[in-house]
PDB file of C-alpha atoms and ligand atoms in Angstrom:
ATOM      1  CA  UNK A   1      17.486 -11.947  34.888  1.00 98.00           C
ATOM      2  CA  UNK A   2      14.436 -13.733  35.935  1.00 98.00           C
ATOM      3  CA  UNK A   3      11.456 -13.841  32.565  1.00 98.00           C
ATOM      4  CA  UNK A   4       8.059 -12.992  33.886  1.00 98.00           C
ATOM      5  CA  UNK A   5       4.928 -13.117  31.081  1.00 98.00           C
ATOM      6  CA  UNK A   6       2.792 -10.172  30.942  1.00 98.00           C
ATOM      7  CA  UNK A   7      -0.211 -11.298  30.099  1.00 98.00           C
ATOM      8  CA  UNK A   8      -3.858 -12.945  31.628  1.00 98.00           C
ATOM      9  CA  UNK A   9      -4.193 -15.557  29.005  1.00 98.00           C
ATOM     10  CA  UNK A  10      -3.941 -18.733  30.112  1.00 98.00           C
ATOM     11  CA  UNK A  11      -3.223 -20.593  26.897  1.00 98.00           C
ATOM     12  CA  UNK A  12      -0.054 -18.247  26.600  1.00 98.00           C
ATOM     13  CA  UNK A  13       0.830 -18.740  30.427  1.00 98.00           C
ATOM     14  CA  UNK A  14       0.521 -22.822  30.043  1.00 98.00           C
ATOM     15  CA  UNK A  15       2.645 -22.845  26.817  1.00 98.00           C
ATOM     16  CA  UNK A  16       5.825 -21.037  28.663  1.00 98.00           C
ATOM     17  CA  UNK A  17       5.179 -22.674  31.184  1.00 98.00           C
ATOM     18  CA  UNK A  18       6.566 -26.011  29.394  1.00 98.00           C
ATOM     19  CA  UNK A  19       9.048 -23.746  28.140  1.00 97.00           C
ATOM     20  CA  UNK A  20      11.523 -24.336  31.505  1.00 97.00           C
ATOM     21  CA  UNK A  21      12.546 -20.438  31.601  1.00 98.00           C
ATOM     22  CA  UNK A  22       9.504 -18.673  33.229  1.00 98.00           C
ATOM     23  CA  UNK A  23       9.485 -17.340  36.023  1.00 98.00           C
ATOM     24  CA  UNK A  24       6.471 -15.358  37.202  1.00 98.00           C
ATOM     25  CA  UNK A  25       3.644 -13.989  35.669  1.00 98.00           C
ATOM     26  CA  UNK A  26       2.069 -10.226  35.275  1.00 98.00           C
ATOM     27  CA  UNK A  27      -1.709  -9.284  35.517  1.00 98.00           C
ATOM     28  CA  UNK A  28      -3.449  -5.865  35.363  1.00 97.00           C
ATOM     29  CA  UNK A  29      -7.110  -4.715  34.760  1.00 97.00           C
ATOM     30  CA  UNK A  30      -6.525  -4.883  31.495  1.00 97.00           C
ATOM     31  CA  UNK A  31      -5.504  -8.007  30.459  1.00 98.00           C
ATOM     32  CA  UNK A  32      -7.744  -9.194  32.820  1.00 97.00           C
ATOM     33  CA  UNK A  33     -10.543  -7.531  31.059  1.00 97.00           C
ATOM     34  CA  UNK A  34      -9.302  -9.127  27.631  1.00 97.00           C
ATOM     35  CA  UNK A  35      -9.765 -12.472  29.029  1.00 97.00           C
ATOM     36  CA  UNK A  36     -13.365 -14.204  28.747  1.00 96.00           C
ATOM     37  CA  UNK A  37     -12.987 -16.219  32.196  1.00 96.00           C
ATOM     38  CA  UNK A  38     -13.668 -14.687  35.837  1.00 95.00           C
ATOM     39  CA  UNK A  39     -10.867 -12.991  37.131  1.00 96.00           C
ATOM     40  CA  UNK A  40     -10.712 -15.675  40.180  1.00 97.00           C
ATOM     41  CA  UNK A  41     -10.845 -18.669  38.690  1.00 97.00           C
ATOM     42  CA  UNK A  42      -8.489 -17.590  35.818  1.00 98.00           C
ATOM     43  CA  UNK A  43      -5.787 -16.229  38.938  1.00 98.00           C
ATOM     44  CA  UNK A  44      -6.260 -19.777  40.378  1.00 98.00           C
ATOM     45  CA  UNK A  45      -5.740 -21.451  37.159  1.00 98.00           C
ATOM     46  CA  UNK A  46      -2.083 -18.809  36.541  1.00 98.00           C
ATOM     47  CA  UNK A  47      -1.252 -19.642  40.119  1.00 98.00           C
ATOM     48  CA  UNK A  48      -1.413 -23.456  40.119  1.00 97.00           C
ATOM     49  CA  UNK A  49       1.125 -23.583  36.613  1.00 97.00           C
ATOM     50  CA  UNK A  50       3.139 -21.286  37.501  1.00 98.00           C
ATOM     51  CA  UNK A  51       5.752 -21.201  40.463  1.00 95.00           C
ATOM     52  CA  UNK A  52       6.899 -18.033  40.853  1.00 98.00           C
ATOM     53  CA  UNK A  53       5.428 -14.367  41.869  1.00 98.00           C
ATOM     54  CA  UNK A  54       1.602 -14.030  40.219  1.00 98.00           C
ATOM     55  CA  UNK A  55       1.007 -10.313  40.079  1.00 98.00           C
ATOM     56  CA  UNK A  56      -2.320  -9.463  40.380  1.00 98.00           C
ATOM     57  CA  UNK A  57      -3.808  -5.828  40.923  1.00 98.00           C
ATOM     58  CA  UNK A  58      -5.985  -3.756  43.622  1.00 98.00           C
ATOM     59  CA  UNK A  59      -8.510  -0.991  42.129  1.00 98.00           C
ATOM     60  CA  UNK A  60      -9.817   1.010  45.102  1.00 98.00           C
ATOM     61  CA  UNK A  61      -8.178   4.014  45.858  1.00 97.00           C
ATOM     62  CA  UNK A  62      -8.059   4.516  49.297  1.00 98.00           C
ATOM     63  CA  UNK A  63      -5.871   2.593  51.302  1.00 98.00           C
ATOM     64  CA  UNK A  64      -8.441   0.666  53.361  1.00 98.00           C
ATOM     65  CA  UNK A  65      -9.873  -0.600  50.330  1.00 98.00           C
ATOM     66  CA  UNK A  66      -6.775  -1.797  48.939  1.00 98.00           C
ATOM     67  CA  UNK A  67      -5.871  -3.281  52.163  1.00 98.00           C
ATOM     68  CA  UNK A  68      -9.426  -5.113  51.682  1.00 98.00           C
ATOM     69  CA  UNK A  69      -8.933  -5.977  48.197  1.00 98.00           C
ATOM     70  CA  UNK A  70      -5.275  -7.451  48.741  1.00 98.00           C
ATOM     71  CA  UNK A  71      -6.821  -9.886  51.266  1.00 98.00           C
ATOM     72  CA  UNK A  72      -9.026 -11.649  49.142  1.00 97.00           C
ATOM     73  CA  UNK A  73      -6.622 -11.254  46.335  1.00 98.00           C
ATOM     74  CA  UNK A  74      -3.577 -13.543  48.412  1.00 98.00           C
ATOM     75  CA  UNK A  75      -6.705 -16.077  49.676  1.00 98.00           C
ATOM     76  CA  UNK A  76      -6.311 -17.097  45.654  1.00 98.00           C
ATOM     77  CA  UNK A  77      -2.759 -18.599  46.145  1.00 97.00           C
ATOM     78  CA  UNK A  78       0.372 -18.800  48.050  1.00 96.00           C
ATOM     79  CA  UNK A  79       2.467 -16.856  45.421  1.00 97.00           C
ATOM     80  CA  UNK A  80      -0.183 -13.931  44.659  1.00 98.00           C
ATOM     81  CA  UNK A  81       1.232 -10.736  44.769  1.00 98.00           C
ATOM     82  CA  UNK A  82      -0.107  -7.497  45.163  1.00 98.00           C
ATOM     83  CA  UNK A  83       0.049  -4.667  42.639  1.00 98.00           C
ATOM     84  CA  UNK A  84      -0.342  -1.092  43.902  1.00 98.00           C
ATOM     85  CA  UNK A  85      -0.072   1.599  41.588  1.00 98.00           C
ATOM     86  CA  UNK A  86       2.108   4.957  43.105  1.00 98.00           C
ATOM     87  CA  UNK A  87       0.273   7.452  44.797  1.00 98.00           C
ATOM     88  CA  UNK A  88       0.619   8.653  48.533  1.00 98.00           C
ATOM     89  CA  UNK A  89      -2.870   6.113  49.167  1.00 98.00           C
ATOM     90  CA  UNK A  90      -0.877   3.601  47.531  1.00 98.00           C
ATOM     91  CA  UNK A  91       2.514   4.061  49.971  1.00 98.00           C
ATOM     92  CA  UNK A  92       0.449   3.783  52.748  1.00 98.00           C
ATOM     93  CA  UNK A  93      -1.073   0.600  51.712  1.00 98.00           C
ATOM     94  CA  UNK A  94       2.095  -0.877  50.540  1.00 98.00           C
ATOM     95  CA  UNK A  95       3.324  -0.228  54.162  1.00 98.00           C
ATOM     96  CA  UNK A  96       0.288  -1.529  55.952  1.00 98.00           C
ATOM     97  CA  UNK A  97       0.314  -4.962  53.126  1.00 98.00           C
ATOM     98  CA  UNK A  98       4.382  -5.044  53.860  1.00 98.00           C
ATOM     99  CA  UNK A  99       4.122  -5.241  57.359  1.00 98.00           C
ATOM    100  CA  UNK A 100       1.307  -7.509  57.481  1.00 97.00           C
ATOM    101  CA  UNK A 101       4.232 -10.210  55.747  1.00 97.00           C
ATOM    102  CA  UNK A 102       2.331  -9.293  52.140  1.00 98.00           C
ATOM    103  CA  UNK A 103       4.061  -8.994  49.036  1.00 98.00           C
ATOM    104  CA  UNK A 104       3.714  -5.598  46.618  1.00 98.00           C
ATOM    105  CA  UNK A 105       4.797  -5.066  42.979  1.00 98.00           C
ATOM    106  CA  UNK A 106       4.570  -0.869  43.111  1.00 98.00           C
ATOM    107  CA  UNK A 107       2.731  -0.562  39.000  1.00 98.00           C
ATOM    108  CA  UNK A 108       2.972   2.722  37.009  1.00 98.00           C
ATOM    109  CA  UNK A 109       6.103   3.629  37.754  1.00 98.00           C
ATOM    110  CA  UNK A 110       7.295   6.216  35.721  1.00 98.00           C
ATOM    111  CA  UNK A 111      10.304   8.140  37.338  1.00 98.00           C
ATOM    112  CA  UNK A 112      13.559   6.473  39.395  1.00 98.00           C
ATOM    113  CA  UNK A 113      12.024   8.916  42.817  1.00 98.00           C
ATOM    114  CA  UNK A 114       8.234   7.459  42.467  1.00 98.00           C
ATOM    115  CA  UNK A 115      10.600   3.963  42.383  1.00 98.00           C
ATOM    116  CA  UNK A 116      12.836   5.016  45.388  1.00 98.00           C
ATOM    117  CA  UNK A 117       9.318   6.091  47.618  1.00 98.00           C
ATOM    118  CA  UNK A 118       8.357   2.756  46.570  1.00 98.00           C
ATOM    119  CA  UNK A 119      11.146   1.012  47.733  1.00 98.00           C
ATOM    120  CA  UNK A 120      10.857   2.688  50.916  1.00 98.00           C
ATOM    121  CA  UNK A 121       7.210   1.702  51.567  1.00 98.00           C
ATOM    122  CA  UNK A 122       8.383  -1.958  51.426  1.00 98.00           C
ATOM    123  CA  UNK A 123       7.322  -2.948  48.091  1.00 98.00           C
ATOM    124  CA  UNK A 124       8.857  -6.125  46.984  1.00 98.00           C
ATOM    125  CA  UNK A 125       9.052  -5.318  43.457  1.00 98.00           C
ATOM    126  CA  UNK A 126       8.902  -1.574  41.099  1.00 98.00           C
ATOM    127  CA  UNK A 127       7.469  -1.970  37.914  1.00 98.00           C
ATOM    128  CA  UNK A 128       8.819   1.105  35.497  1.00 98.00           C
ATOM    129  CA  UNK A 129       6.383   0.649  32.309  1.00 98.00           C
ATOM    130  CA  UNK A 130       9.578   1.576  29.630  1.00 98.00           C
ATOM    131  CA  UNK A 131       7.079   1.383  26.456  1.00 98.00           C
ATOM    132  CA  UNK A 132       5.043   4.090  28.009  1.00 98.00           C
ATOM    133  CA  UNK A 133       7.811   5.945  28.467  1.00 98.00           C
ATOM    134  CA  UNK A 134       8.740   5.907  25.338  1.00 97.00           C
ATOM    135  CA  UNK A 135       5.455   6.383  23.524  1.00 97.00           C
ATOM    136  CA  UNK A 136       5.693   9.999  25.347  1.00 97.00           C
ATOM    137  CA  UNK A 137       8.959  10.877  24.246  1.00 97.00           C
ATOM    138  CA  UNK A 138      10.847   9.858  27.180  1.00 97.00           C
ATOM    139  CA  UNK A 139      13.920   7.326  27.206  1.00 97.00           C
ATOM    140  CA  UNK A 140      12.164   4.314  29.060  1.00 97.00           C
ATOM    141  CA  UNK A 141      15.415   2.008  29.775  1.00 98.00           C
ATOM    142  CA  UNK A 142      17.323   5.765  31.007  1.00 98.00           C
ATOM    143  CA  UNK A 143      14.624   5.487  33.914  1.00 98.00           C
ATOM    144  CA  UNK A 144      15.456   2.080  34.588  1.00 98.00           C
ATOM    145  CA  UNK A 145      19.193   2.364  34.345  1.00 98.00           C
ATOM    146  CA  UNK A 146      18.450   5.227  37.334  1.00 98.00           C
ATOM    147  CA  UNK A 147      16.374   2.661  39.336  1.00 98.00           C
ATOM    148  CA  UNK A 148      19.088   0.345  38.802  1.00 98.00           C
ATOM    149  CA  UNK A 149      21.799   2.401  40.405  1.00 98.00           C
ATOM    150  CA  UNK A 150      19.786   3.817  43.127  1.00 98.00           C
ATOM    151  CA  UNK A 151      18.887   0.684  44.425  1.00 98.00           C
ATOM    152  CA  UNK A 152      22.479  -0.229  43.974  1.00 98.00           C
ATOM    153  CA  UNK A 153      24.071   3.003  45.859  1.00 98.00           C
ATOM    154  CA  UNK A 154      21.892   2.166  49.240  1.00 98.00           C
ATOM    155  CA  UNK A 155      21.861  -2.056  48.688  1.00 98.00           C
ATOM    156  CA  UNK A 156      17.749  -2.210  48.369  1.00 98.00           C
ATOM    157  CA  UNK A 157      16.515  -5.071  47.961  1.00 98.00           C
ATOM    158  CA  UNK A 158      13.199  -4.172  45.985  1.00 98.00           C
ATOM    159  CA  UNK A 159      13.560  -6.312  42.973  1.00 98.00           C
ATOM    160  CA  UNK A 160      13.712  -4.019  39.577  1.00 98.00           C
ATOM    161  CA  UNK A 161      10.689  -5.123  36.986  1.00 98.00           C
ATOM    162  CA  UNK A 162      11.046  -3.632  34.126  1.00 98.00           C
ATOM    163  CA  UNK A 163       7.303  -3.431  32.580  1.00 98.00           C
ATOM    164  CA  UNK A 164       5.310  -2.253  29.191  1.00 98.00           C
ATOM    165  CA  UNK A 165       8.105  -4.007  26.903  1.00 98.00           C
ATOM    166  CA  UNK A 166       7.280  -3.912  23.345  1.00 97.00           C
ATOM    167  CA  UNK A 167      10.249  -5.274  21.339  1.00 97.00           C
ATOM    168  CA  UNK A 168      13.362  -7.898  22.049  1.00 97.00           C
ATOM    169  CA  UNK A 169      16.097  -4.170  22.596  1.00 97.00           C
ATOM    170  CA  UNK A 170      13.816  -3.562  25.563  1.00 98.00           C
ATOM    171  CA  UNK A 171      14.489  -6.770  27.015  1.00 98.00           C
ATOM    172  CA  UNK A 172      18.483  -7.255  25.987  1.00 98.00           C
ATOM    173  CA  UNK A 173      18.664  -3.353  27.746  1.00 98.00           C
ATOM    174  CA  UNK A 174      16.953  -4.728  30.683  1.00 98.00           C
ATOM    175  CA  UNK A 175      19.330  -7.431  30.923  1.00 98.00           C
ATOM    176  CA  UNK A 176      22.735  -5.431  30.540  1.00 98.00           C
ATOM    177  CA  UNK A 177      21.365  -2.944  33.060  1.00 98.00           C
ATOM    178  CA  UNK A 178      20.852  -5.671  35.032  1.00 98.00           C
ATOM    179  CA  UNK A 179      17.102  -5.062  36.310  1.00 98.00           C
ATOM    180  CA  UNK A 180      15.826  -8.089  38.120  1.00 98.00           C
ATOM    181  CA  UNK A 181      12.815  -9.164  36.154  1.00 98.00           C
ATOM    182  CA  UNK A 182      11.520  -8.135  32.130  1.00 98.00           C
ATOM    183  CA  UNK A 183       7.557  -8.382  32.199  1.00 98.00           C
ATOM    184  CA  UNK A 184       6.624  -9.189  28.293  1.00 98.00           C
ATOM    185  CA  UNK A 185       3.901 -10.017  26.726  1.00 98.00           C
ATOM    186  CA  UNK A 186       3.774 -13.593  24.710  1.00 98.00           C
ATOM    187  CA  UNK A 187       4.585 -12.320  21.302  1.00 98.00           C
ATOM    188  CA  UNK A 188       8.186 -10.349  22.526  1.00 98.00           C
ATOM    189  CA  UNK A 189       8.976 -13.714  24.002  1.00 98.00           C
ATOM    190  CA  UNK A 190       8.316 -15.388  20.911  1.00 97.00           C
ATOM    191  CA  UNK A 191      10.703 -13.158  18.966  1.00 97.00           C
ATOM    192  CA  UNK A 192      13.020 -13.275  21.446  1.00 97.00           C
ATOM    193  CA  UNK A 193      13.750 -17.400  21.010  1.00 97.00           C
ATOM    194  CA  UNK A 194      13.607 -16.893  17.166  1.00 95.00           C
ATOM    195  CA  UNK A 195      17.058 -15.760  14.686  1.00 95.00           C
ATOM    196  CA  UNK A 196      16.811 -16.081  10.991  1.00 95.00           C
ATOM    197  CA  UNK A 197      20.626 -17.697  10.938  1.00 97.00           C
ATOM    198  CA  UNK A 198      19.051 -20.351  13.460  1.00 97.00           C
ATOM    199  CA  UNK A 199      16.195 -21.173  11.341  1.00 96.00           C
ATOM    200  CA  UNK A 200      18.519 -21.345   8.240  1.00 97.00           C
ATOM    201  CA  UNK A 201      21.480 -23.391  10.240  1.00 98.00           C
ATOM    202  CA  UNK A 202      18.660 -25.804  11.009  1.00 97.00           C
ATOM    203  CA  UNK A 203      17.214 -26.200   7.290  1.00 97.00           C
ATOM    204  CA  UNK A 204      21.302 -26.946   5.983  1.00 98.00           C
ATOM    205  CA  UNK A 205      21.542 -29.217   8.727  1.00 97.00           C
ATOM    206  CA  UNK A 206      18.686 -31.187   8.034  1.00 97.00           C
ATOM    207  CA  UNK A 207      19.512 -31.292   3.948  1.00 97.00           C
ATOM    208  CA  UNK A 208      22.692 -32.198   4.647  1.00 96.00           C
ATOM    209  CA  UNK A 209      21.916 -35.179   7.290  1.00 96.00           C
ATOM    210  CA  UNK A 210      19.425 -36.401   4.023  1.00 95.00           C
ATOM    211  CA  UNK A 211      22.772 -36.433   1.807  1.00 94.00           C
ATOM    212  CA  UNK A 212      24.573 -38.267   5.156  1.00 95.00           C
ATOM    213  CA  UNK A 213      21.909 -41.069   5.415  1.00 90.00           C
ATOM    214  CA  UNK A 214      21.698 -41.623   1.788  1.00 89.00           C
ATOM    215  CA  UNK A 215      25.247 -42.232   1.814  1.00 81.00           C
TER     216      UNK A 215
HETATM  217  O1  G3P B 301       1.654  -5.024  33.206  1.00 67.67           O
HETATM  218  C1  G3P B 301       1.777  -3.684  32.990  1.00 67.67           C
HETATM  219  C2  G3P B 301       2.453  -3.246  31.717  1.00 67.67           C
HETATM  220  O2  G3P B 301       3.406  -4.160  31.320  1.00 67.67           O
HETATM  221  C3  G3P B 301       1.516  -2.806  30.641  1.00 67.67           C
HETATM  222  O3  G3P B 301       2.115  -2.656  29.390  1.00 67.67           O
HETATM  223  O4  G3P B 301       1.885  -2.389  26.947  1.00 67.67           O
HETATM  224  O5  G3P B 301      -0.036  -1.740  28.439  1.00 67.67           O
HETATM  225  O6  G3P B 301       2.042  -0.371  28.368  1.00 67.67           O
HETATM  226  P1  G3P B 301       1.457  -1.732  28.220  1.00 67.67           P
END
């Protein structure tokens, strides 16, 4: 399962990215809005560290605007790609973006069907937001598990990215499911390197290796 970070800052995007295991990064208006930097200089900065898929996210709501939007989003860098929240204006751009050889991450995902339409449109990636889900009393990862077979039952190649994780389960779910790509931000991918019986095998080590060199 590929490890994208969900998140604009680039502090936490540099520091993975000497970590050896990341693989792509996440943007939305949001986190863009949390960041003090402009929006296209920080992408830049994201795209130039990072070698994988850059997500980064079209506003308008017609489909000629997004259409607009996405084409000085991808004039940032080669591995910008374009995040389209589901609607029907947001199929139809999709399809006009995937046929112009541009790649889509379909955001706000929220059933397995809205996933499936996605697929269809030619999005490269769905992004079900599981923590979302489950702040509204749905099962998040149930949703996934559903995108996960569907795709399966008629071989689609739209990668699975599960999105809005908030702990380490949603990510070990993700993984046993097998969705494609878990979208976290900094902190779950923090806890997700740590175990208390690591950080107490490493303290007997060390007082041990004291007693070994002291002879
Ligand atoms: O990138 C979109 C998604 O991951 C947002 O998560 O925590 O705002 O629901 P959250």
């Amino acid at each position: 399962m590929k490890i994208f970070l969900d998140t604009a800052n680039f502090e936490e995007i540099k520091e993975v990215a000497t970590w050896g295991i990341l693989d792509g990064v996440t943007t939305n208006p949001t986190l863009l809005s949390k960041e003090k930097e402009d929006y296209k200089t920080l992408l830049k900065k994201i795209c130039e560290v990072v070698d994988g898929p850059i997500s980064a996210e079209v506003v308008s709501l017609d489909p000629d605007g997004m259409v607009r939007e996405a084409s000085e989003l991808v004039k940032i860098g080669k591995n910008i790609v374009i995040k389209v929240p589901i609607s029907t204006e947001g199929l139809k751009a999709m399809r006009m973006l995937s046929d112009k050889g541009i790649k889509t991450n379909c955001t706000l995902v929220f059933s397995p069907i809205q996933a499936l339409l996605a697929a269809k449109a030619g999005a490269s990636f769905v992004s079900p937001f599981v923590g979302r889900l489950d702040d509204a009393s749905h099962i998040g990862m149930e949703i996934v598990g559903q995108i996960v077979t569907i795709f399966q039952n008629y071989d689609i190649s739209t990668e699975v990215l599960v999105a809005s994780i908030r702990n380490p389960l949603h990510v070990v779910d993700a993984a046993l499911m097998g969705a494609d790509i878990a979208t976290m931000p900094f902190k779950v991918l923090q806890q997700l390197v740590k175990h208390p019986l690591t950080d107490v095998g490493i303290k007997n080590f060390l007082a041990d290796w004291e007693k070994v060199r002291k002879g």
